[in-house]
PDB file of C-alpha atoms and ligand atoms in Angstrom:
ATOM      1  CA  UNK A 409    -122.845 -20.878  49.660  1.00  0.00           C
ATOM      2  CA  UNK A 410    -121.813 -17.514  51.161  1.00  0.00           C
ATOM      3  CA  UNK A 411    -123.261 -16.551  54.547  1.00  0.00           C
ATOM      4  CA  UNK A 412    -125.140 -13.735  52.863  1.00  0.00           C
ATOM      5  CA  UNK A 413    -126.824 -16.106  50.409  1.00  0.00           C
ATOM      6  CA  UNK A 414    -127.452 -18.640  53.190  1.00  0.00           C
ATOM      7  CA  UNK A 415    -129.147 -16.047  55.423  1.00  0.00           C
ATOM      8  CA  UNK A 416    -131.220 -14.691  52.535  1.00  0.00           C
ATOM      9  CA  UNK A 417    -132.420 -18.181  51.613  1.00  0.00           C
ATOM     10  CA  UNK A 418    -133.343 -19.110  55.208  1.00  0.00           C
ATOM     11  CA  UNK A 419    -135.020 -15.707  55.711  1.00  0.00           C
ATOM     12  CA  UNK A 420    -137.085 -16.167  52.522  1.00  0.00           C
ATOM     13  CA  UNK A 421    -138.108 -19.662  53.658  1.00  0.00           C
ATOM     14  CA  UNK A 422    -139.154 -18.215  57.022  1.00  0.00           C
ATOM     15  CA  UNK A 423    -141.191 -15.479  55.341  1.00  0.00           C
ATOM     16  CA  UNK A 424    -142.998 -17.986  53.151  1.00  0.00           C
ATOM     17  CA  UNK A 425    -143.946 -20.057  56.233  1.00  0.00           C
ATOM     18  CA  UNK A 426    -144.936 -16.923  58.184  1.00  0.00           C
ATOM     19  CA  UNK A 427    -147.214 -15.861  55.359  1.00  0.00           C
ATOM     20  CA  UNK A 428    -148.994 -19.222  55.489  1.00  0.00           C
ATOM     21  CA  UNK A 429    -149.210 -19.302  59.287  1.00  0.00           C
ATOM     22  CA  UNK A 430    -150.976 -15.929  59.587  1.00  0.00           C
ATOM     23  CA  UNK A 431    -154.646 -15.344  58.734  1.00  0.00           C
ATOM     24  CA  UNK A 432    -155.056 -13.523  55.398  1.00  0.00           C
ATOM     25  CA  UNK A 433    -155.438  -9.752  55.543  1.00  0.00           C
ATOM     26  CA  UNK A 434    -158.945 -10.011  54.062  1.00  0.00           C
ATOM     27  CA  UNK A 435    -160.183 -12.151  56.962  1.00  0.00           C
ATOM     28  CA  UNK A 436    -162.190 -10.398  59.690  1.00  0.00           C
ATOM     29  CA  UNK A 437    -161.117  -8.498  61.720  1.00  0.00           C
ATOM     30  CA  UNK A 438    -159.231  -7.180  58.682  1.00  0.00           C
ATOM     31  CA  UNK A 439    -157.449  -4.324  60.414  1.00  0.00           C
ATOM     32  CA  UNK A 440    -155.950  -6.631  63.047  1.00  0.00           C
ATOM     33  CA  UNK A 441    -154.675  -9.120  60.471  1.00  0.00           C
ATOM     34  CA  UNK A 442    -153.306  -6.255  58.370  1.00  0.00           C
ATOM     35  CA  UNK A 443    -151.440  -4.824  61.381  1.00  0.00           C
ATOM     36  CA  UNK A 444    -149.980  -8.260  62.244  1.00  0.00           C
ATOM     37  CA  UNK A 445    -148.863  -8.765  58.649  1.00  0.00           C
ATOM     38  CA  UNK A 446    -147.505  -5.218  58.354  1.00  0.00           C
ATOM     39  CA  UNK A 447    -145.083  -5.772  61.219  1.00  0.00           C
ATOM     40  CA  UNK A 448    -144.287  -9.458  60.773  1.00  0.00           C
ATOM     41  CA  UNK A 449    -143.732  -9.444  57.019  1.00  0.00           C
ATOM     42  CA  UNK A 450    -142.178  -5.981  56.835  1.00  0.00           C
ATOM     43  CA  UNK A 451    -138.464  -6.689  56.802  1.00  0.00           C
ATOM     44  CA  UNK A 452    -135.990  -7.497  59.534  1.00  0.00           C
ATOM     45  CA  UNK A 453    -132.857  -9.600  59.472  1.00  0.00           C
ATOM     46  CA  UNK A 454    -134.660 -12.763  60.654  1.00  0.00           C
ATOM     47  CA  UNK A 455    -131.656 -13.485  62.861  1.00  0.00           C
ATOM     48  CA  UNK A 456    -133.560 -15.615  65.396  1.00  0.00           C
ATOM     49  CA  UNK A 457    -135.078 -17.930  62.749  1.00  0.00           C
ATOM     50  CA  UNK A 458    -131.709 -18.182  60.989  1.00  0.00           C
ATOM     51  CA  UNK A 459    -129.957 -19.112  64.251  1.00  0.00           C
ATOM     52  CA  UNK A 460    -132.660 -21.671  64.999  1.00  0.00           C
ATOM     53  CA  UNK A 461    -132.538 -23.227  61.524  1.00  0.00           C
ATOM     54  CA  UNK A 462    -128.725 -23.272  61.377  1.00  0.00           C
ATOM     55  CA  UNK A 463    -128.569 -25.050  64.739  1.00  0.00           C
ATOM     56  CA  UNK A 464    -131.262 -27.552  63.755  1.00  0.00           C
ATOM     57  CA  UNK A 465    -129.372 -28.356  60.554  1.00  0.00           C
ATOM     58  CA  UNK A 466    -126.423 -29.566  62.652  1.00  0.00           C
ATOM     59  CA  UNK A 467    -128.741 -32.377  63.780  1.00  0.00           C
ATOM     60  CA  UNK A 468    -130.415 -32.909  60.389  1.00  0.00           C
ATOM     61  CA  UNK A 469    -133.847 -31.703  61.538  1.00  0.00           C
ATOM     62  CA  UNK A 470    -136.677 -31.994  59.011  1.00  0.00           C
ATOM     63  CA  UNK A 471    -137.985 -28.702  57.603  1.00  0.00           C
ATOM     64  CA  UNK A 472    -141.469 -29.404  58.962  1.00  0.00           C
ATOM     65  CA  UNK A 473    -140.055 -29.876  62.465  1.00  0.00           C
ATOM     66  CA  UNK A 474    -137.994 -26.694  62.615  1.00  0.00           C
ATOM     67  CA  UNK A 475    -139.873 -24.083  60.573  1.00  0.00           C
ATOM     68  CA  UNK A 476    -142.822 -23.697  62.987  1.00  0.00           C
ATOM     69  CA  UNK A 477    -140.217 -23.089  65.716  1.00  0.00           C
ATOM     70  CA  UNK A 478    -138.340 -20.528  63.615  1.00  0.00           C
ATOM     71  CA  UNK A 479    -141.653 -18.762  62.860  1.00  0.00           C
ATOM     72  CA  UNK A 480    -142.747 -18.776  66.503  1.00  0.00           C
ATOM     73  CA  UNK A 481    -139.452 -17.091  67.459  1.00  0.00           C
ATOM     74  CA  UNK A 482    -139.956 -14.378  64.845  1.00  0.00           C
ATOM     75  CA  UNK A 483    -143.553 -13.817  65.966  1.00  0.00           C
ATOM     76  CA  UNK A 484    -142.444 -13.340  69.574  1.00  0.00           C
ATOM     77  CA  UNK A 485    -139.606 -11.053  68.473  1.00  0.00           C
ATOM     78  CA  UNK A 486    -141.917  -8.931  66.308  1.00  0.00           C
ATOM     79  CA  UNK A 487    -144.464  -8.632  69.118  1.00  0.00           C
ATOM     80  CA  UNK A 488    -141.672  -7.366  71.394  1.00  0.00           C
ATOM     81  CA  UNK A 489    -140.643  -4.752  68.808  1.00  0.00           C
ATOM     82  CA  UNK A 490    -144.245  -3.534  68.341  1.00  0.00           C
ATOM     83  CA  UNK A 491    -144.720  -3.131  72.082  1.00  0.00           C
ATOM     84  CA  UNK A 492    -141.245  -1.683  72.608  1.00  0.00           C
ATOM     85  CA  UNK A 493    -142.010   1.050  70.061  1.00  0.00           C
ATOM     86  CA  UNK A 494    -145.234   2.170  71.809  1.00  0.00           C
ATOM     87  CA  UNK A 495    -145.415   5.649  73.354  1.00  0.00           C
ATOM     88  CA  UNK A 496    -145.575   4.076  76.831  1.00  0.00           C
ATOM     89  CA  UNK A 497    -142.207   2.373  76.214  1.00  0.00           C
ATOM     90  CA  UNK A 498    -139.561   3.623  73.754  1.00  0.00           C
ATOM     91  CA  UNK A 499    -141.972   5.815  71.761  1.00  0.00           C
ATOM     92  CA  UNK A 500    -140.440   5.213  68.348  1.00  0.00           C
ATOM     93  CA  UNK A 501    -141.747   6.247  64.930  1.00  0.00           C
ATOM     94  CA  UNK A 502    -139.461   4.152  62.725  1.00  0.00           C
ATOM     95  CA  UNK A 503    -138.891   0.389  62.629  1.00  0.00           C
ATOM     96  CA  UNK A 504    -137.419  -1.775  59.880  1.00  0.00           C
ATOM     97  CA  UNK A 505    -137.260   1.309  57.667  1.00  0.00           C
ATOM     98  CA  UNK A 506    -140.993   2.034  57.917  1.00  0.00           C
ATOM     99  CA  UNK A 507    -143.386   3.821  60.303  1.00  0.00           C
ATOM    100  CA  UNK A 508    -143.974   1.779  63.457  1.00  0.00           C
ATOM    101  CA  UNK A 509    -147.149  -0.293  63.829  1.00  0.00           C
ATOM    102  CA  UNK A 510    -148.880   2.206  66.146  1.00  0.00           C
ATOM    103  CA  UNK A 511    -148.074   5.093  63.756  1.00  0.00           C
ATOM    104  CA  UNK A 512    -149.964   3.287  60.990  1.00  0.00           C
ATOM    105  CA  UNK A 513    -152.721   1.464  62.877  1.00  0.00           C
ATOM    106  CA  UNK A 514    -153.006   3.396  66.170  1.00  0.00           C
ATOM    107  CA  UNK A 515    -151.928   2.414  69.648  1.00  0.00           C
ATOM    108  CA  UNK A 516    -154.821   0.117  70.517  1.00  0.00           C
ATOM    109  CA  UNK A 517    -154.413  -1.905  67.320  1.00  0.00           C
ATOM    110  CA  UNK A 518    -150.629  -2.120  67.799  1.00  0.00           C
ATOM    111  CA  UNK A 519    -151.085  -3.504  71.317  1.00  0.00           C
ATOM    112  CA  UNK A 520    -153.595  -6.040  70.017  1.00  0.00           C
ATOM    113  CA  UNK A 521    -151.461  -7.008  66.992  1.00  0.00           C
ATOM    114  CA  UNK A 522    -148.552  -7.664  69.369  1.00  0.00           C
ATOM    115  CA  UNK A 523    -150.785  -9.692  71.692  1.00  0.00           C
ATOM    116  CA  UNK A 524    -152.143 -11.705  68.756  1.00  0.00           C
ATOM    117  CA  UNK A 525    -148.645 -12.460  67.401  1.00  0.00           C
ATOM    118  CA  UNK A 526    -147.432 -13.614  70.813  1.00  0.00           C
ATOM    119  CA  UNK A 527    -150.424 -15.909  71.190  1.00  0.00           C
ATOM    120  CA  UNK A 528    -150.194 -17.207  67.620  1.00  0.00           C
ATOM    121  CA  UNK A 529    -146.560 -18.179  68.259  1.00  0.00           C
ATOM    122  CA  UNK A 530    -147.602 -20.680  70.902  1.00  0.00           C
ATOM    123  CA  UNK A 531    -150.575 -21.817  68.817  1.00  0.00           C
ATOM    124  CA  UNK A 532    -148.240 -22.623  65.941  1.00  0.00           C
ATOM    125  CA  UNK A 533    -146.010 -24.679  68.228  1.00  0.00           C
ATOM    126  CA  UNK A 534    -148.928 -26.533  69.782  1.00  0.00           C
ATOM    127  CA  UNK A 535    -150.642 -27.311  66.456  1.00  0.00           C
ATOM    128  CA  UNK A 536    -147.972 -29.760  65.363  1.00  0.00           C
ATOM    129  CA  UNK A 537    -148.325 -31.757  68.584  1.00  0.00           C
ATOM    130  CA  UNK A 538    -151.996 -32.531  68.009  1.00  0.00           C
ATOM    131  CA  UNK A 539    -154.006 -34.075  65.197  1.00  0.00           C
ATOM    132  CA  UNK A 540    -153.566 -37.319  63.265  1.00  0.00           C
ATOM    133  CA  UNK A 541    -150.013 -36.545  62.096  1.00  0.00           C
ATOM    134  CA  UNK A 542    -148.611 -35.947  65.557  1.00  0.00           C
ATOM    135  CA  UNK A 543    -145.576 -38.058  66.404  1.00  0.00           C
ATOM    136  CA  UNK A 544    -144.830 -38.732  70.033  1.00  0.00           C
ATOM    137  CA  UNK A 545    -141.148 -37.746  69.903  1.00  0.00           C
ATOM    138  CA  UNK A 546    -142.084 -34.526  68.087  1.00  0.00           C
ATOM    139  CA  UNK A 547    -144.732 -33.794  70.732  1.00  0.00           C
ATOM    140  CA  UNK A 548    -142.220 -34.234  73.550  1.00  0.00           C
ATOM    141  CA  UNK A 549    -139.711 -31.959  71.807  1.00  0.00           C
ATOM    142  CA  UNK A 550    -142.388 -29.346  71.130  1.00  0.00           C
ATOM    143  CA  UNK A 551    -143.343 -29.256  74.795  1.00  0.00           C
ATOM    144  CA  UNK A 552    -139.708 -28.564  75.709  1.00  0.00           C
ATOM    145  CA  UNK A 553    -139.606 -25.865  73.027  1.00  0.00           C
ATOM    146  CA  UNK A 554    -142.816 -24.268  74.310  1.00  0.00           C
ATOM    147  CA  UNK A 555    -141.436 -24.250  77.852  1.00  0.00           C
ATOM    148  CA  UNK A 556    -138.181 -22.703  76.673  1.00  0.00           C
ATOM    149  CA  UNK A 557    -139.822 -20.032  74.544  1.00  0.00           C
ATOM    150  CA  UNK A 558    -142.281 -19.123  77.305  1.00  0.00           C
ATOM    151  CA  UNK A 559    -139.376 -18.653  79.702  1.00  0.00           C
ATOM    152  CA  UNK A 560    -137.421 -16.477  77.277  1.00  0.00           C
ATOM    153  CA  UNK A 561    -140.359 -14.353  76.157  1.00  0.00           C
ATOM    154  CA  UNK A 562    -142.631 -13.820  79.080  1.00  0.00           C
ATOM    155  CA  UNK A 563    -140.657 -14.973  82.059  1.00  0.00           C
ATOM    156  CA  UNK A 564    -139.802 -12.298  84.568  1.00  0.00           C
ATOM    157  CA  UNK A 565    -136.194 -13.441  84.073  1.00  0.00           C
ATOM    158  CA  UNK A 566    -136.610 -13.153  80.299  1.00  0.00           C
ATOM    159  CA  UNK A 567    -137.597 -10.406  77.883  1.00  0.00           C
ATOM    160  CA  UNK A 568    -140.374  -8.838  79.941  1.00  0.00           C
ATOM    161  CA  UNK A 569    -138.233  -8.787  83.092  1.00  0.00           C
ATOM    162  CA  UNK A 570    -135.368  -7.276  81.092  1.00  0.00           C
ATOM    163  CA  UNK A 571    -137.656  -4.573  79.783  1.00  0.00           C
ATOM    164  CA  UNK A 572    -138.761  -3.720  83.333  1.00  0.00           C
ATOM    165  CA  UNK A 573    -135.148  -3.386  84.504  1.00  0.00           C
ATOM    166  CA  UNK A 574    -134.422  -1.294  81.401  1.00  0.00           C
ATOM    167  CA  UNK A 575    -137.309   1.118  82.069  1.00  0.00           C
ATOM    168  CA  UNK A 576    -136.399   1.414  85.745  1.00  0.00           C
ATOM    169  CA  UNK A 577    -132.731   2.041  84.957  1.00  0.00           C
ATOM    170  CA  UNK A 578    -133.268   5.116  82.800  1.00  0.00           C
ATOM    171  CA  UNK A 579    -131.191   7.987  84.126  1.00  0.00           C
ATOM    172  CA  UNK A 580    -129.259   5.712  86.501  1.00  0.00           C
ATOM    173  CA  UNK A 581    -125.611   4.699  86.295  1.00  0.00           C
ATOM    174  CA  UNK A 582    -125.366   0.907  85.892  1.00  0.00           C
ATOM    175  CA  UNK A 583    -122.163  -1.066  86.348  1.00  0.00           C
ATOM    176  CA  UNK A 584    -121.197  -3.693  83.785  1.00  0.00           C
ATOM    177  CA  UNK A 585    -122.602  -6.606  85.833  1.00  0.00           C
ATOM    178  CA  UNK A 586    -126.056  -4.997  85.966  1.00  0.00           C
ATOM    179  CA  UNK A 587    -125.920  -3.975  82.305  1.00  0.00           C
ATOM    180  CA  UNK A 588    -124.983  -7.536  81.297  1.00  0.00           C
ATOM    181  CA  UNK A 589    -127.816  -8.933  83.424  1.00  0.00           C
ATOM    182  CA  UNK A 590    -130.327  -6.536  81.882  1.00  0.00           C
ATOM    183  CA  UNK A 591    -129.370  -7.471  78.341  1.00  0.00           C
ATOM    184  CA  UNK A 592    -129.017 -11.184  79.058  1.00  0.00           C
ATOM    185  CA  UNK A 593    -132.718 -11.032  79.908  1.00  0.00           C
ATOM    186  CA  UNK A 594    -133.998  -8.445  77.420  1.00  0.00           C
ATOM    187  CA  UNK A 595    -132.087  -9.457  74.293  1.00  0.00           C
ATOM    188  CA  UNK A 596    -130.030 -12.535  75.139  1.00  0.00           C
ATOM    189  CA  UNK A 597    -132.836 -14.793  76.349  1.00  0.00           C
ATOM    190  CA  UNK A 598    -134.628 -14.939  72.976  1.00  0.00           C
ATOM    191  CA  UNK A 599    -131.422 -15.246  70.937  1.00  0.00           C
ATOM    192  CA  UNK A 600    -130.247 -18.069  73.213  1.00  0.00           C
ATOM    193  CA  UNK A 601    -133.687 -19.667  72.945  1.00  0.00           C
ATOM    194  CA  UNK A 602    -133.356 -19.594  69.146  1.00  0.00           C
ATOM    195  CA  UNK A 603    -130.229 -21.747  69.360  1.00  0.00           C
ATOM    196  CA  UNK A 604    -131.552 -24.040  72.093  1.00  0.00           C
ATOM    197  CA  UNK A 605    -134.945 -24.618  70.435  1.00  0.00           C
ATOM    198  CA  UNK A 606    -133.226 -25.331  67.102  1.00  0.00           C
ATOM    199  CA  UNK A 607    -131.144 -27.963  68.871  1.00  0.00           C
ATOM    200  CA  UNK A 608    -134.210 -29.478  70.575  1.00  0.00           C
ATOM    201  CA  UNK A 609    -136.084 -29.556  67.239  1.00  0.00           C
ATOM    202  CA  UNK A 610    -133.199 -31.561  65.804  1.00  0.00           C
ATOM    203  CA  UNK A 611    -133.189 -34.008  68.705  1.00  0.00           C
ATOM    204  CA  UNK A 612    -129.822 -32.916  70.151  1.00  0.00           C
ATOM    205  CA  UNK A 613    -128.553 -34.519  73.360  1.00  0.00           C
ATOM    206  CA  UNK A 614    -128.762 -32.615  76.652  1.00  0.00           C
ATOM    207  CA  UNK A 615    -124.965 -32.178  76.628  1.00  0.00           C
ATOM    208  CA  UNK A 616    -125.038 -30.672  73.148  1.00  0.00           C
ATOM    209  CA  UNK A 617    -127.933 -28.392  74.116  1.00  0.00           C
ATOM    210  CA  UNK A 618    -125.966 -27.148  77.147  1.00  0.00           C
ATOM    211  CA  UNK A 619    -122.928 -26.416  74.950  1.00  0.00           C
ATOM    212  CA  UNK A 620    -125.054 -24.559  72.412  1.00  0.00           C
ATOM    213  CA  UNK A 621    -126.712 -22.563  75.174  1.00  0.00           C
ATOM    214  CA  UNK A 622    -123.272 -21.205  76.136  1.00  0.00           C
ATOM    215  CA  UNK A 623    -122.721 -20.226  72.499  1.00  0.00           C
ATOM    216  CA  UNK A 624    -126.127 -18.485  72.488  1.00  0.00           C
ATOM    217  CA  UNK A 625    -125.412 -16.482  75.648  1.00  0.00           C
ATOM    218  CA  UNK A 626    -122.125 -15.172  74.252  1.00  0.00           C
ATOM    219  CA  UNK A 627    -123.664 -14.295  70.896  1.00  0.00           C
ATOM    220  CA  UNK A 628    -126.649 -12.636  72.609  1.00  0.00           C
ATOM    221  CA  UNK A 629    -124.469 -10.295  74.622  1.00  0.00           C
ATOM    222  CA  UNK A 630    -122.202  -9.563  71.656  1.00  0.00           C
ATOM    223  CA  UNK A 631    -125.332  -8.715  69.618  1.00  0.00           C
ATOM    224  CA  UNK A 632    -126.444  -6.166  72.209  1.00  0.00           C
ATOM    225  CA  UNK A 633    -123.012  -4.535  72.461  1.00  0.00           C
ATOM    226  CA  UNK A 634    -122.939  -4.232  68.659  1.00  0.00           C
ATOM    227  CA  UNK A 635    -126.458  -2.769  68.808  1.00  0.00           C
ATOM    228  CA  UNK A 636    -125.365  -0.141  71.346  1.00  0.00           C
ATOM    229  CA  UNK A 637    -122.401   0.765  69.135  1.00  0.00           C
ATOM    230  CA  UNK A 638    -124.614   1.030  66.034  1.00  0.00           C
ATOM    231  CA  UNK A 639    -126.975   3.266  68.019  1.00  0.00           C
ATOM    232  CA  UNK A 640    -124.219   5.887  68.271  1.00  0.00           C
ATOM    233  CA  UNK A 641    -122.452   5.360  64.940  1.00  0.00           C
ATOM    234  CA  UNK A 642    -125.301   4.903  62.408  1.00  0.00           C
ATOM    235  CA  UNK A 643    -127.876   6.949  60.549  1.00  0.00           C
ATOM    236  CA  UNK A 644    -131.645   6.223  60.447  1.00  0.00           C
ATOM    237  CA  UNK A 645    -131.262   5.205  56.773  1.00  0.00           C
ATOM    238  CA  UNK A 646    -128.619   2.597  57.639  1.00  0.00           C
ATOM    239  CA  UNK A 647    -130.412   1.281  60.724  1.00  0.00           C
ATOM    240  CA  UNK A 648    -134.041   1.452  59.615  1.00  0.00           C
ATOM    241  CA  UNK A 649    -134.820   2.726  63.130  1.00  0.00           C
ATOM    242  CA  UNK A 650    -134.025   5.869  65.073  1.00  0.00           C
ATOM    243  CA  UNK A 651    -130.420   6.010  66.329  1.00  0.00           C
ATOM    244  CA  UNK A 652    -129.360   7.935  69.438  1.00  0.00           C
ATOM    245  CA  UNK A 653    -132.385   6.732  71.416  1.00  0.00           C
ATOM    246  CA  UNK A 654    -130.269   5.363  74.265  1.00  0.00           C
ATOM    247  CA  UNK A 655    -128.541   8.672  74.925  1.00  0.00           C
ATOM    248  CA  UNK A 656    -131.825  10.576  74.580  1.00  0.00           C
ATOM    249  CA  UNK A 657    -133.426   8.335  77.226  1.00  0.00           C
ATOM    250  CA  UNK A 658    -130.312   8.567  79.443  1.00  0.00           C
ATOM    251  CA  UNK A 659    -129.837   4.799  79.278  1.00  0.00           C
ATOM    252  CA  UNK A 660    -126.681   3.039  80.390  1.00  0.00           C
ATOM    253  CA  UNK A 661    -124.911   1.565  77.359  1.00  0.00           C
ATOM    254  CA  UNK A 662    -121.672  -0.267  76.608  1.00  0.00           C
ATOM    255  CA  UNK A 663    -120.159   2.656  74.655  1.00  0.00           C
ATOM    256  CA  UNK A 664    -121.186   4.875  77.581  1.00  0.00           C
ATOM    257  CA  UNK A 665    -119.360   2.604  80.016  1.00  0.00           C
ATOM    258  CA  UNK A 666    -116.285   1.644  77.979  1.00  0.00           C
ATOM    259  CA  UNK A 667    -116.178   3.843  74.860  1.00  0.00           C
ATOM    260  CA  UNK A 668    -116.722   2.604  71.316  1.00  0.00           C
ATOM    261  CA  UNK A 669    -113.419   0.841  70.660  1.00  0.00           C
ATOM    262  CA  UNK A 670    -113.344  -1.054  73.982  1.00  0.00           C
ATOM    263  CA  UNK A 671    -116.989  -2.058  73.433  1.00  0.00           C
ATOM    264  CA  UNK A 672    -116.099  -3.490  70.023  1.00  0.00           C
ATOM    265  CA  UNK A 673    -113.162  -5.354  71.576  1.00  0.00           C
ATOM    266  CA  UNK A 674    -115.402  -6.870  74.246  1.00  0.00           C
ATOM    267  CA  UNK A 675    -117.947  -7.937  71.613  1.00  0.00           C
ATOM    268  CA  UNK A 676    -115.128  -9.557  69.604  1.00  0.00           C
ATOM    269  CA  UNK A 677    -113.945 -11.475  72.699  1.00  0.00           C
ATOM    270  CA  UNK A 678    -117.479 -12.751  73.312  1.00  0.00           C
ATOM    271  CA  UNK A 679    -117.680 -13.927  69.696  1.00  0.00           C
ATOM    272  CA  UNK A 680    -114.253 -15.593  69.998  1.00  0.00           C
ATOM    273  CA  UNK A 681    -115.540 -17.413  73.090  1.00  0.00           C
ATOM    274  CA  UNK A 682    -118.716 -18.457  71.253  1.00  0.00           C
ATOM    275  CA  UNK A 683    -116.625 -19.830  68.390  1.00  0.00           C
ATOM    276  CA  UNK A 684    -114.418 -21.737  70.848  1.00  0.00           C
ATOM    277  CA  UNK A 685    -117.460 -23.196  72.614  1.00  0.00           C
ATOM    278  CA  UNK A 686    -118.742 -24.881  69.416  1.00  0.00           C
ATOM    279  CA  UNK A 687    -115.295 -26.238  68.473  1.00  0.00           C
ATOM    280  CA  UNK A 688    -116.284 -29.824  69.466  1.00  0.00           C
ATOM    281  CA  UNK A 689    -118.934 -29.807  66.704  1.00  0.00           C
ATOM    282  CA  UNK A 690    -116.217 -29.378  64.065  1.00  0.00           C
ATOM    283  CA  UNK A 691    -117.274 -28.459  60.530  1.00  0.00           C
ATOM    284  CA  UNK A 692    -120.943 -28.968  61.444  1.00  0.00           C
ATOM    285  CA  UNK A 693    -120.901 -25.687  63.375  1.00  0.00           C
ATOM    286  CA  UNK A 694    -119.380 -23.588  60.579  1.00  0.00           C
ATOM    287  CA  UNK A 695    -122.612 -21.606  60.027  1.00  0.00           C
ATOM    288  CA  UNK A 696    -122.830 -20.855  63.742  1.00  0.00           C
ATOM    289  CA  UNK A 697    -119.267 -19.522  63.646  1.00  0.00           C
ATOM    290  CA  UNK A 698    -120.105 -17.343  60.642  1.00  0.00           C
ATOM    291  CA  UNK A 699    -123.310 -16.061  62.231  1.00  0.00           C
ATOM    292  CA  UNK A 700    -121.424 -15.162  65.423  1.00  0.00           C
ATOM    293  CA  UNK A 701    -119.093 -12.968  63.328  1.00  0.00           C
ATOM    294  CA  UNK A 702    -122.035 -11.478  61.412  1.00  0.00           C
ATOM    295  CA  UNK A 703    -123.648 -10.392  64.690  1.00  0.00           C
ATOM    296  CA  UNK A 704    -120.814  -7.946  65.390  1.00  0.00           C
ATOM    297  CA  UNK A 705    -119.839  -7.069  61.800  1.00  0.00           C
ATOM    298  CA  UNK A 706    -123.374  -6.139  60.662  1.00  0.00           C
ATOM    299  CA  UNK A 707    -124.288  -2.608  59.580  1.00  0.00           C
ATOM    300  CA  UNK A 708    -127.901  -2.701  60.893  1.00  0.00           C
TER     301      UNK A 708
HETATM  302  C1  GRG B 818    -142.067  -7.726  76.198  1.00  0.00           C
HETATM  303  C2  GRG B 818    -144.010  -6.272  76.976  1.00  0.00           C
HETATM  304  C3  GRG B 818    -142.772  -6.437  76.212  1.00  0.00           C
HETATM  305  C4  GRG B 818    -142.329  -5.425  75.539  1.00  0.00           C
HETATM  306  C5  GRG B 818    -141.287  -5.545  74.658  1.00  0.00           C
HETATM  307  C6  GRG B 818    -138.207  -6.642  75.629  1.00  0.00           C
HETATM  308  C7  GRG B 818    -138.908  -5.676  74.791  1.00  0.00           C
HETATM  309  C8  GRG B 818    -140.092  -5.017  75.294  1.00  0.00           C
HETATM  310  C9  GRG B 818    -138.517  -5.354  73.623  1.00  0.00           C
HETATM  311  C10 GRG B 818    -137.357  -5.904  73.076  1.00  0.00           C
HETATM  312  C11 GRG B 818    -137.093  -5.167  71.845  1.00  0.00           C
HETATM  313  C12 GRG B 818    -135.737  -4.634  71.832  1.00  0.00           C
HETATM  314  C13 GRG B 818    -135.580  -3.240  71.380  1.00  0.00           C
HETATM  315  C14 GRG B 818    -134.737  -5.397  72.180  1.00  0.00           C
HETATM  316  C15 GRG B 818    -133.377  -5.010  72.077  1.00  0.00           C
HETATM  317  C16 GRG B 818    -132.772  -5.937  71.110  1.00  0.00           C
HETATM  318  C17 GRG B 818    -132.829  -5.462  69.729  1.00  0.00           C
HETATM  319  C18 GRG B 818    -131.800  -4.517  69.308  1.00  0.00           C
HETATM  320  C19 GRG B 818    -133.767  -5.867  68.931  1.00  0.00           C
HETATM  321  C20 GRG B 818    -133.765  -5.621  67.476  1.00  0.00           C
HETATM  322  O1  GRG B 818    -133.450  -6.862  66.926  1.00  0.00           O
HETATM  323  P1  GRG B 818    -132.945  -7.029  65.446  1.00  0.00           P
HETATM  324  O2  GRG B 818    -131.790  -6.105  65.177  1.00  0.00           O
HETATM  325  O3  GRG B 818    -134.204  -6.508  64.636  1.00  0.00           O
HETATM  326  O4  GRG B 818    -132.694  -8.474  65.200  1.00  0.00           O
HETATM  327  P2  GRG B 818    -134.761  -6.936  63.204  1.00  0.00           P
HETATM  328  O5  GRG B 818    -135.633  -5.775  62.799  1.00  0.00           O
HETATM  329  O6  GRG B 818    -133.606  -7.132  62.269  1.00  0.00           O
HETATM  330  O7  GRG B 818    -135.560  -8.181  63.421  1.00  0.00           O
END
């Protein structure tokens, strides 16, 4: 199966699970459930679920063990996009090719839809550890996954901390070490968590998890460099979001520091390193190698 077909299939599977894990739009309070569904089921590459599923497949994880994890990652990611788009943050009108959540439902509802998605993510993870079907090894793995996702999402060294550094850095010149640290937290933490939680869901050993974490960090940074490049080279139609936002907000970026070609070269080196890191897994890591290349070759 081509990578394209593989990603489409795993994305469709994720969307079907997401649909079932969210309250229906007709359930009260209708407007909240509609706003959650609008953002969560309204497109996106589903890269974090795909990374999580692909990693779990290396360890033959059961669908029922990995899909709640993949969905929780996408819920946290979508919450971060809704909040990032708010007027108080990046103030964006376009996301995933459609008006942003607050443009359609208003600011208050967008804040609450983001809050509800973030909370639902952890509810989904906890649900499988309770009840008559709970298995003790699954419960232990889920607790590790919850800890890992909490760290990546809300930890001051994770996404929220990265966003704070990002907001405070506007208009300032950052060197590459600070820019890397910002993006390792803001973007890299959740992408790395996708790989690590997929490995935990599959019952990987601690050594294998540590190896895969190194892969995730490299891919996370390469993703952000590619994103910075796309921000200056793409149109709104291609991206599905507003390009040129970084320059408009006077943000430090990789193309700003190195230029476009050197940024692409650095992203390629990071992907080469990621591919080398998973070499010990042999053919089992082929999807991870392909996804690493996709991250920098993508058009949106
Ligand atoms: C956490 C309070 C709080 C606010 C959110 C960290 C953060 C602030 C937002 C992160 C959102 C963001 C713009 C991160 C940069 C990484 C990035 C380019 C995300 C877009 O990810 P894609 O390309 O999006 O995977 P799709 O739409 O394909 O899912």
